[in-house]
Tab-separated table of C-alpha atoms and ligand atoms in Angstrom:
chain	number	residue	atom	x	y	z
A	1	UNK	CA	-66.705	14.766	-55.915
A	2	UNK	CA	-65.979	17.969	-54.632
A	3	UNK	CA	-66.861	17.822	-51.246
A	4	UNK	CA	-67.648	20.835	-48.673
A	5	UNK	CA	-65.626	19.926	-45.681
A	6	UNK	CA	-67.087	22.257	-42.204
A	7	UNK	CA	-65.322	22.166	-39.135
A	8	UNK	CA	-66.520	23.390	-35.535
A	9	UNK	CA	-65.004	21.290	-32.744
A	10	UNK	CA	-62.939	23.531	-30.737
A	11	UNK	CA	-61.535	26.612	-31.520
A	12	UNK	CA	-61.392	27.056	-34.997
A	13	UNK	CA	-63.794	27.773	-37.844
A	14	UNK	CA	-62.860	26.238	-40.899
A	15	UNK	CA	-64.503	25.363	-44.304
A	16	UNK	CA	-63.043	23.386	-47.432
A	17	UNK	CA	-62.896	21.918	-50.689
A	18	UNK	CA	-61.568	18.853	-51.225
A	19	UNK	CA	-61.984	16.862	-54.729
A	20	UNK	CA	-61.728	13.205	-54.396
A	21	UNK	CA	-60.563	13.420	-51.298
A	22	UNK	CA	-57.032	14.859	-52.088
A	23	UNK	CA	-57.038	17.849	-53.857
A	24	UNK	CA	-57.712	20.867	-51.821
A	25	UNK	CA	-59.642	23.475	-54.091
A	26	UNK	CA	-60.440	26.278	-51.403
A	27	UNK	CA	-59.980	26.458	-47.742
A	28	UNK	CA	-60.454	29.084	-44.731
A	29	UNK	CA	-60.098	28.796	-41.178
A	30	UNK	CA	-60.985	31.975	-38.933
A	31	UNK	CA	-58.984	31.683	-36.092
A	32	UNK	CA	-60.308	32.087	-32.275
A	33	UNK	CA	-57.298	31.875	-30.146
A	34	UNK	CA	-57.382	36.016	-29.569
A	35	UNK	CA	-60.564	35.197	-28.038
A	36	UNK	CA	-59.454	32.734	-25.424
A	37	UNK	CA	-56.133	33.597	-25.105
A	38	UNK	CA	-56.984	36.518	-22.293
A	39	UNK	CA	-58.512	33.276	-20.355
A	40	UNK	CA	-55.588	31.055	-20.800
A	41	UNK	CA	-57.775	27.944	-22.611
A	42	UNK	CA	-60.899	27.505	-24.461
A	43	UNK	CA	-64.102	29.024	-23.136
A	44	UNK	CA	-67.136	26.707	-24.639
A	45	UNK	CA	-69.658	29.541	-24.914
A	46	UNK	CA	-67.343	32.000	-26.221
A	47	UNK	CA	-66.307	29.205	-28.877
A	48	UNK	CA	-70.110	28.627	-29.554
A	49	UNK	CA	-70.890	31.993	-30.702
A	50	UNK	CA	-67.648	32.527	-32.931
A	51	UNK	CA	-68.785	30.226	-34.486
A	52	UNK	CA	-71.948	30.908	-35.132
A	53	UNK	CA	-70.311	34.642	-36.507
A	54	UNK	CA	-67.788	32.760	-38.504
A	55	UNK	CA	-68.921	29.701	-40.730
A	56	UNK	CA	-71.078	31.275	-43.430
A	57	UNK	CA	-67.999	33.529	-43.900
A	58	UNK	CA	-65.481	30.543	-43.646
A	59	UNK	CA	-67.752	28.646	-45.970
A	60	UNK	CA	-68.053	31.467	-48.396
A	61	UNK	CA	-64.002	32.507	-48.738
A	62	UNK	CA	-63.535	28.794	-49.530
A	63	UNK	CA	-66.115	28.630	-52.297
A	64	UNK	CA	-64.521	31.788	-53.464
A	65	UNK	CA	-61.247	30.508	-53.288
A	66	UNK	CA	-61.918	27.631	-55.453
A	67	UNK	CA	-63.825	29.770	-58.193
A	68	UNK	CA	-66.896	28.090	-57.618
A	69	UNK	CA	-70.366	28.565	-56.608
A	70	UNK	CA	-72.088	26.589	-53.697
A	71	UNK	CA	-74.124	24.765	-56.394
A	72	UNK	CA	-70.880	23.118	-57.334
A	73	UNK	CA	-70.533	21.060	-54.219
A	74	UNK	CA	-71.338	17.738	-54.545
A	75	UNK	CA	-71.535	16.850	-50.816
A	76	UNK	CA	-71.447	18.034	-47.477
A	77	UNK	CA	-68.882	16.716	-44.354
A	78	UNK	CA	-69.143	18.159	-40.908
A	79	UNK	CA	-67.292	17.150	-37.714
A	80	UNK	CA	-69.609	15.479	-35.757
A	81	UNK	CA	-67.198	15.110	-32.672
A	82	UNK	CA	-65.320	14.296	-30.585
A	83	UNK	CA	-65.521	18.286	-29.292
A	84	UNK	CA	-67.321	20.684	-27.529
A	85	UNK	CA	-71.211	19.752	-28.221
A	86	UNK	CA	-72.431	23.563	-28.363
A	87	UNK	CA	-69.302	24.383	-30.979
A	88	UNK	CA	-69.848	21.003	-32.998
A	89	UNK	CA	-73.879	22.245	-33.214
A	90	UNK	CA	-73.121	24.988	-35.099
A	91	UNK	CA	-71.712	23.078	-38.211
A	92	UNK	CA	-73.374	20.032	-37.948
A	93	UNK	CA	-76.526	22.495	-37.680
A	94	UNK	CA	-75.226	24.038	-41.194
A	95	UNK	CA	-74.251	20.833	-42.839
A	96	UNK	CA	-78.004	19.701	-42.383
A	97	UNK	CA	-78.917	22.812	-43.403
A	98	UNK	CA	-77.261	22.816	-46.387
A	99	UNK	CA	-77.257	19.054	-47.586
A	100	UNK	CA	-81.334	19.838	-47.274
A	101	UNK	CA	-81.378	22.711	-49.034
A	102	UNK	CA	-79.709	21.567	-51.874
A	103	UNK	CA	-80.324	17.929	-51.607
A	104	UNK	CA	-76.801	16.804	-51.134
A	105	UNK	CA	-75.223	13.760	-49.627
A	106	UNK	CA	-74.750	14.112	-46.007
A	107	UNK	CA	-71.555	12.948	-43.888
A	108	UNK	CA	-70.758	13.062	-40.382
A	109	UNK	CA	-67.615	12.950	-39.791
A	110	UNK	CA	-65.202	11.699	-36.930
A	111	UNK	CA	-62.646	14.585	-35.871
A	112	UNK	CA	-59.529	12.288	-35.380
A	113	UNK	CA	-60.593	9.997	-38.273
A	114	UNK	CA	-60.260	13.328	-40.261
A	115	UNK	CA	-56.692	13.960	-38.527
A	116	UNK	CA	-55.496	10.337	-40.098
A	117	UNK	CA	-57.147	11.060	-43.590
A	118	UNK	CA	-55.057	14.607	-43.450
A	119	UNK	CA	-51.957	12.018	-45.053
A	120	UNK	CA	-54.250	11.601	-47.989
A	121	UNK	CA	-54.266	15.132	-49.189
A	122	UNK	CA	-52.075	17.309	-51.615
A	123	UNK	CA	-49.410	19.288	-49.847
A	124	UNK	CA	-50.674	23.085	-49.617
A	125	UNK	CA	-47.848	24.025	-52.116
A	126	UNK	CA	-49.727	21.830	-54.646
A	127	UNK	CA	-47.416	18.393	-54.316
A	128	UNK	CA	-48.960	15.510	-54.834
A	129	UNK	CA	-49.603	13.451	-52.104
A	130	UNK	CA	-48.567	10.221	-51.426
A	131	UNK	CA	-50.621	8.942	-49.270
A	132	UNK	CA	-49.541	5.553	-47.037
A	133	UNK	CA	-51.127	2.100	-47.943
A	134	UNK	CA	-53.422	-0.252	-45.526
A	135	UNK	CA	-52.470	-1.115	-42.875
A	136	UNK	CA	-50.289	1.414	-41.794
A	137	UNK	CA	-49.417	2.464	-37.879
A	138	UNK	CA	-50.921	5.737	-36.637
A	139	UNK	CA	-49.583	8.056	-34.244
A	140	UNK	CA	-52.446	10.509	-33.078
A	141	UNK	CA	-51.487	13.562	-30.745
A	142	UNK	CA	-53.744	16.132	-30.370
A	143	UNK	CA	-55.139	19.012	-27.608
A	144	UNK	CA	-57.531	15.960	-26.513
A	145	UNK	CA	-56.074	12.691	-27.732
A	146	UNK	CA	-53.301	11.005	-27.755
A	147	UNK	CA	-53.282	7.382	-29.419
A	148	UNK	CA	-50.971	4.328	-30.999
A	149	UNK	CA	-53.084	2.798	-33.411
A	150	UNK	CA	-53.391	0.595	-36.471
A	151	UNK	CA	-54.947	2.143	-39.174
A	152	UNK	CA	-56.701	-0.900	-41.169
A	153	UNK	CA	-58.671	0.788	-43.982
A	154	UNK	CA	-60.750	4.302	-43.663
A	155	UNK	CA	-62.581	4.414	-40.643
A	156	UNK	CA	-61.246	0.831	-39.383
A	157	UNK	CA	-58.862	0.907	-36.211
A	158	UNK	CA	-57.229	-1.155	-33.684
A	159	UNK	CA	-56.151	0.890	-30.879
A	160	UNK	CA	-52.300	-0.272	-29.347
A	161	UNK	CA	-52.069	2.287	-26.973
A	162	UNK	CA	-53.824	5.477	-25.499
A	163	UNK	CA	-52.355	8.055	-23.136
A	164	UNK	CA	-53.248	7.123	-19.387
A	165	UNK	CA	-53.674	10.713	-17.882
A	166	UNK	CA	-53.190	14.002	-20.556
A	167	UNK	CA	-53.199	14.374	-24.328
A	168	UNK	CA	-49.790	15.195	-25.569
A	169	UNK	CA	-51.186	18.833	-26.633
A	170	UNK	CA	-52.828	18.986	-22.901
A	171	UNK	CA	-49.062	18.764	-21.698
A	172	UNK	CA	-47.789	21.534	-24.215
A	173	UNK	CA	-50.490	23.912	-23.213
A	174	UNK	CA	-50.626	22.912	-19.145
A	175	UNK	CA	-46.505	23.408	-19.419
A	176	UNK	CA	-47.035	26.526	-21.503
A	177	UNK	CA	-49.471	27.723	-18.946
A	178	UNK	CA	-46.723	27.435	-15.948
A	179	UNK	CA	-43.863	28.694	-17.957
A	180	UNK	CA	-46.605	31.976	-18.595
A	181	UNK	CA	-46.349	31.250	-22.819
A	182	UNK	CA	-49.526	31.839	-23.346
A	183	UNK	CA	-52.665	29.489	-24.893
A	184	UNK	CA	-52.424	27.180	-26.853
A	185	UNK	CA	-48.413	26.712	-25.864
A	186	UNK	CA	-47.235	24.085	-28.417
A	187	UNK	CA	-45.999	26.692	-31.154
A	188	UNK	CA	-44.599	29.055	-28.605
A	189	UNK	CA	-42.660	25.619	-26.794
A	190	UNK	CA	-41.981	24.099	-30.132
A	191	UNK	CA	-39.948	27.248	-30.861
A	192	UNK	CA	-38.032	27.797	-27.827
A	193	UNK	CA	-37.081	23.968	-27.950
A	194	UNK	CA	-35.296	25.191	-31.372
A	195	UNK	CA	-32.525	26.833	-29.892
A	196	UNK	CA	-32.341	25.931	-26.458
A	197	UNK	CA	-30.046	22.649	-24.732
A	198	UNK	CA	-32.651	19.113	-24.432
A	199	UNK	CA	-30.012	17.667	-22.071
A	200	UNK	CA	-30.131	20.411	-19.755
A	201	UNK	CA	-32.658	19.204	-17.262
A	202	UNK	CA	-32.881	15.789	-17.020
A	203	UNK	CA	-36.722	15.293	-16.986
A	204	UNK	CA	-38.382	11.687	-16.468
A	205	UNK	CA	-39.472	9.247	-19.697
A	206	UNK	CA	-42.564	8.144	-18.374
A	207	UNK	CA	-44.018	4.400	-19.201
A	208	UNK	CA	-41.058	2.523	-20.253
A	209	UNK	CA	-41.369	-0.969	-20.958
A	210	UNK	CA	-45.111	-0.582	-19.962
A	211	UNK	CA	-47.027	-1.540	-23.151
A	212	UNK	CA	-47.859	0.791	-25.937
A	213	UNK	CA	-49.844	3.441	-23.351
A	214	UNK	CA	-48.762	6.886	-22.763
A	215	UNK	CA	-48.361	8.755	-19.763
A	216	UNK	CA	-47.678	12.847	-19.875
A	217	UNK	CA	-49.149	14.317	-16.339
A	218	UNK	CA	-45.845	13.258	-14.599
A	219	UNK	CA	-43.753	15.387	-17.072
A	220	UNK	CA	-45.889	18.159	-16.590
A	221	UNK	CA	-45.778	18.137	-12.409
A	222	UNK	CA	-41.666	17.428	-13.215
A	223	UNK	CA	-41.668	20.728	-14.892
A	224	UNK	CA	-44.018	22.238	-12.053
A	225	UNK	CA	-41.638	21.143	-9.591
A	226	UNK	CA	-38.760	22.257	-11.014
A	227	UNK	CA	-39.741	26.001	-11.338
A	228	UNK	CA	-41.020	25.787	-7.849
A	229	UNK	CA	-37.454	24.234	-6.558
A	230	UNK	CA	-35.406	26.856	-9.192
A	231	UNK	CA	-37.995	29.543	-9.907
A	232	UNK	CA	-39.382	30.285	-13.080
A	233	UNK	CA	-36.175	30.406	-16.208
A	234	UNK	CA	-34.044	33.700	-15.496
A	235	UNK	CA	-33.521	34.672	-18.831
A	236	UNK	CA	-34.090	33.245	-22.690
A	237	UNK	CA	-31.631	31.106	-22.650
A	238	UNK	CA	-32.937	29.293	-19.571
A	239	UNK	CA	-36.362	29.140	-20.884
A	240	UNK	CA	-35.513	27.984	-23.906
A	241	UNK	CA	-33.196	24.962	-22.280
A	242	UNK	CA	-36.261	24.205	-20.085
A	243	UNK	CA	-38.511	23.906	-23.052
A	244	UNK	CA	-35.982	21.907	-25.430
A	245	UNK	CA	-35.570	19.456	-22.007
A	246	UNK	CA	-39.612	19.000	-21.515
A	247	UNK	CA	-40.371	18.526	-25.312
A	248	UNK	CA	-37.118	16.204	-25.700
A	249	UNK	CA	-38.627	14.042	-22.593
A	250	UNK	CA	-42.139	13.951	-24.583
A	251	UNK	CA	-40.749	12.846	-27.366
A	252	UNK	CA	-38.769	10.433	-26.512
A	253	UNK	CA	-41.721	8.863	-24.953
A	254	UNK	CA	-43.475	8.836	-28.242
A	255	UNK	CA	-40.748	7.507	-29.838
A	256	UNK	CA	-39.951	4.754	-27.889
A	257	UNK	CA	-43.349	3.764	-27.988
A	258	UNK	CA	-43.919	3.731	-31.767
A	259	UNK	CA	-40.828	2.101	-32.469
A	260	UNK	CA	-42.334	-0.861	-30.508
A	261	UNK	CA	-45.536	-0.700	-32.458
A	262	UNK	CA	-43.355	-0.769	-35.801
A	263	UNK	CA	-41.663	-3.661	-34.354
A	264	UNK	CA	-44.281	-5.741	-32.956
A	265	UNK	CA	-46.981	-5.199	-35.513
A	266	UNK	CA	-44.280	-5.465	-38.883
A	267	UNK	CA	-45.597	-2.592	-40.578
A	268	UNK	CA	-43.767	-0.103	-43.005
A	269	UNK	CA	-45.290	3.094	-42.853
A	270	UNK	CA	-46.390	5.408	-39.962
A	271	UNK	CA	-48.490	8.589	-40.113
A	272	UNK	CA	-48.547	11.089	-37.370
A	273	UNK	CA	-51.449	13.702	-37.249
A	274	UNK	CA	-53.133	15.771	-34.681
A	275	UNK	CA	-52.245	19.099	-33.828
A	276	UNK	CA	-48.496	17.656	-31.837
A	277	UNK	CA	-47.460	16.472	-35.297
A	278	UNK	CA	-46.994	20.085	-36.754
A	279	UNK	CA	-44.212	20.020	-33.551
A	280	UNK	CA	-40.322	20.217	-34.888
A	281	UNK	CA	-38.671	17.761	-32.486
A	282	UNK	CA	-41.499	15.270	-33.022
A	283	UNK	CA	-41.218	15.326	-36.629
A	284	UNK	CA	-37.212	14.598	-36.521
A	285	UNK	CA	-37.456	12.147	-33.857
A	286	UNK	CA	-40.153	10.092	-36.217
A	287	UNK	CA	-37.793	10.471	-38.977
A	288	UNK	CA	-35.423	9.060	-37.151
A	289	UNK	CA	-37.406	6.142	-35.755
A	290	UNK	CA	-38.313	5.183	-39.340
A	291	UNK	CA	-34.835	5.379	-40.643
A	292	UNK	CA	-33.853	2.664	-37.865
A	293	UNK	CA	-36.573	0.827	-38.914
A	294	UNK	CA	-36.736	1.254	-42.968
A	295	UNK	CA	-40.622	2.425	-42.649
A	296	UNK	CA	-41.495	5.528	-44.495
A	297	UNK	CA	-42.654	8.258	-42.534
A	298	UNK	CA	-45.866	10.520	-43.454
A	299	UNK	CA	-46.699	13.843	-41.872
A	300	UNK	CA	-49.023	16.797	-43.332
A	301	UNK	CA	-47.750	19.653	-43.631
A	302	UNK	CA	-48.071	21.408	-40.505
A	303	UNK	CA	-51.040	23.331	-41.155
A	304	UNK	CA	-52.681	20.141	-41.728
A	305	UNK	CA	-51.702	18.978	-38.561
A	306	UNK	CA	-53.663	21.367	-36.484
A	307	UNK	CA	-57.529	21.471	-36.749
A	308	UNK	CA	-58.818	22.172	-40.561
A	309	UNK	CA	-61.569	21.710	-42.576
A	310	UNK	CA	-59.761	19.655	-45.651
A	311	UNK	CA	-59.234	16.704	-43.336
A	312	UNK	CA	-62.534	16.490	-42.566
A	313	UNK	CA	-63.852	16.593	-46.302
A	314	UNK	CA	-60.907	13.897	-46.728
A	315	UNK	CA	-62.600	11.671	-44.352
A	316	UNK	CA	-65.938	12.284	-45.297
A	317	UNK	CA	-65.218	11.564	-49.037
A	318	UNK	CA	-63.686	7.956	-47.995
A	319	UNK	CA	-66.805	7.074	-46.333
A	320	UNK	CA	-69.307	8.894	-48.946
A	321	UNK	CA	-67.564	6.364	-51.625
A	322	UNK	CA	-68.531	3.680	-49.857
A	323	UNK	CA	-71.758	4.586	-49.631
A	324	UNK	CA	-72.530	6.020	-46.602
A	325	UNK	CA	-75.213	8.834	-45.915
A	326	UNK	CA	-76.152	10.217	-42.500
A	327	UNK	CA	-79.999	11.375	-41.657
A	328	UNK	CA	-80.946	14.643	-40.751
A	329	UNK	CA	-81.025	13.235	-37.285
A	330	UNK	CA	-77.139	14.062	-37.584
A	331	UNK	CA	-76.424	15.016	-33.998
A	332	UNK	CA	-73.307	16.293	-31.986
A	333	UNK	CA	-71.644	13.544	-29.988
A	334	UNK	CA	-69.036	15.467	-27.570
A	335	UNK	CA	-67.283	12.373	-26.344
A	336	UNK	CA	-67.038	10.365	-29.982
A	337	UNK	CA	-64.284	7.451	-29.606
A	338	UNK	CA	-62.553	6.668	-33.114
A	339	UNK	CA	-63.763	3.409	-32.557
A	340	UNK	CA	-67.279	4.530	-32.602
A	341	UNK	CA	-68.968	1.123	-31.508
A	342	UNK	CA	-66.905	1.484	-28.101
A	343	UNK	CA	-66.889	4.529	-25.056
A	344	UNK	CA	-64.158	7.309	-25.252
A	345	UNK	CA	-61.366	5.450	-23.405
A	346	UNK	CA	-58.963	7.826	-22.063
A	347	UNK	CA	-56.553	4.382	-22.008
A	348	UNK	CA	-56.593	1.514	-21.721
A	349	UNK	CA	-53.849	-0.988	-19.538
A	350	UNK	CA	-51.437	-2.712	-21.199
A	351	UNK	CA	-48.556	-4.934	-19.529
B	1	KG4	O1	-55.402	18.993	-33.638
B	1	KG4	P1	-55.431	19.904	-32.683
B	1	KG4	O2	-55.380	21.595	-33.371
B	1	KG4	O3	-57.024	20.313	-31.810
B	1	KG4	C1	-57.429	19.445	-31.048
B	1	KG4	O4	-58.221	18.071	-32.068
B	1	KG4	O5	-56.962	18.990	-29.958
B	1	KG4	O6	-54.279	19.946	-31.666
B	1	KG4	C2	-54.071	21.210	-31.024
B	1	KG4	C3	-52.878	21.027	-29.889
B	1	KG4	C4	-52.767	22.071	-28.782
B	1	KG4	O7	-52.494	21.591	-28.139
B	1	KG4	C5	-51.541	22.548	-29.254
B	1	KG4	O8	-51.098	23.440	-28.106
B	1	KG4	C6	-50.844	21.808	-30.079
B	1	KG4	O9	-51.856	20.762	-30.502
B	1	KG4	N1	-49.561	22.142	-31.103
B	1	KG4	C7	-48.557	21.979	-30.804
B	1	KG4	C8	-48.083	22.501	-32.002
B	1	KG4	N2	-48.524	23.282	-32.596
B	1	KG4	C9	-49.798	23.179	-32.371
B	1	KG4	N3	-47.636	21.283	-30.145
B	1	KG4	C10	-46.391	21.487	-30.095
B	1	KG4	N4	-45.387	21.977	-31.096
B	1	KG4	C11	-46.719	22.664	-32.191
B	1	KG4	N5	-46.272	23.049	-33.099
B	2	ZN	ZN1	-58.042	18.064	-33.721
């Protein structure tokens, strides 16, 4: 089944054609980074307008890349939340219009479920996916969310822990702002950290021995205080050391929690997903955790960790296969949580 995925939840306008939830036949992304960069963050109204401008061209580009016309599309999957409501509505409206005009099944996809479904996609170079089996442990780390969960099936999750304050990606972006690295700062910190000394500055490892919840705002404050006390890093080497030390503290916290979760739940597979899963330090640390626990790591290619539409088409396919359909009353839900029965919680107290 050839599914058209549409993603407009934040600052990327993306479309993709995916066969049977696995094979990416065509995909296109229009990034809005250049639009938002001068404001130091995402401006929701500018995001909505840019989505309106780019959404049809990216669909056309994905179709062209797949070498098919729109009548080859068999179903439409669109992100319905969480995200910026005005941005989400652009994709939802196009999804509904296409489904109605062409008489196609429509499915509304949870963006976070999409991130987890990226683990089922073939690699960008065409290498066949070796998808995880169920249940497996999921670490979801993006700009808006950070959660550790047991993925029981497609669309069925049990949350073990979540951040009590900032998301991991948010911490990267806020620290980047303090250091004047522009927006989004995750990729820049990743690059700089690769040449720095992670032991140069001993930043705090938060939440030790506190269940499986996470916390990153204290680390961000520690970086701000370090800069206030010692001044902005003088020179490239000092900047690289600071980035490496911050990244190591953040990654250490995640590695400790994930190792504990694998152990407590007795799971042998780990999926790491979301924009921060593109981080080289995090990928290496997760590889080490899995080696220690004799677990298998499944982490999508970096371009499939950050927002894309192939993951939305995949997640949509798995729900469509179960016979799920959305009606034309499908709406965008800004604060949709992974457990759609529960309100979007930022965290849960576990002791
Ligand atoms: O999943 P995503 O593209 O969008 C959301 O759903 O939020 O994640 C974006 C976040 C941003 O905070 C960005 O700085 C971070 O992921 N990010 C990274 C890297 N690439 C993107 N963080 C650390 N290292 C990276 N290489
Ligand atoms: Zn995302």
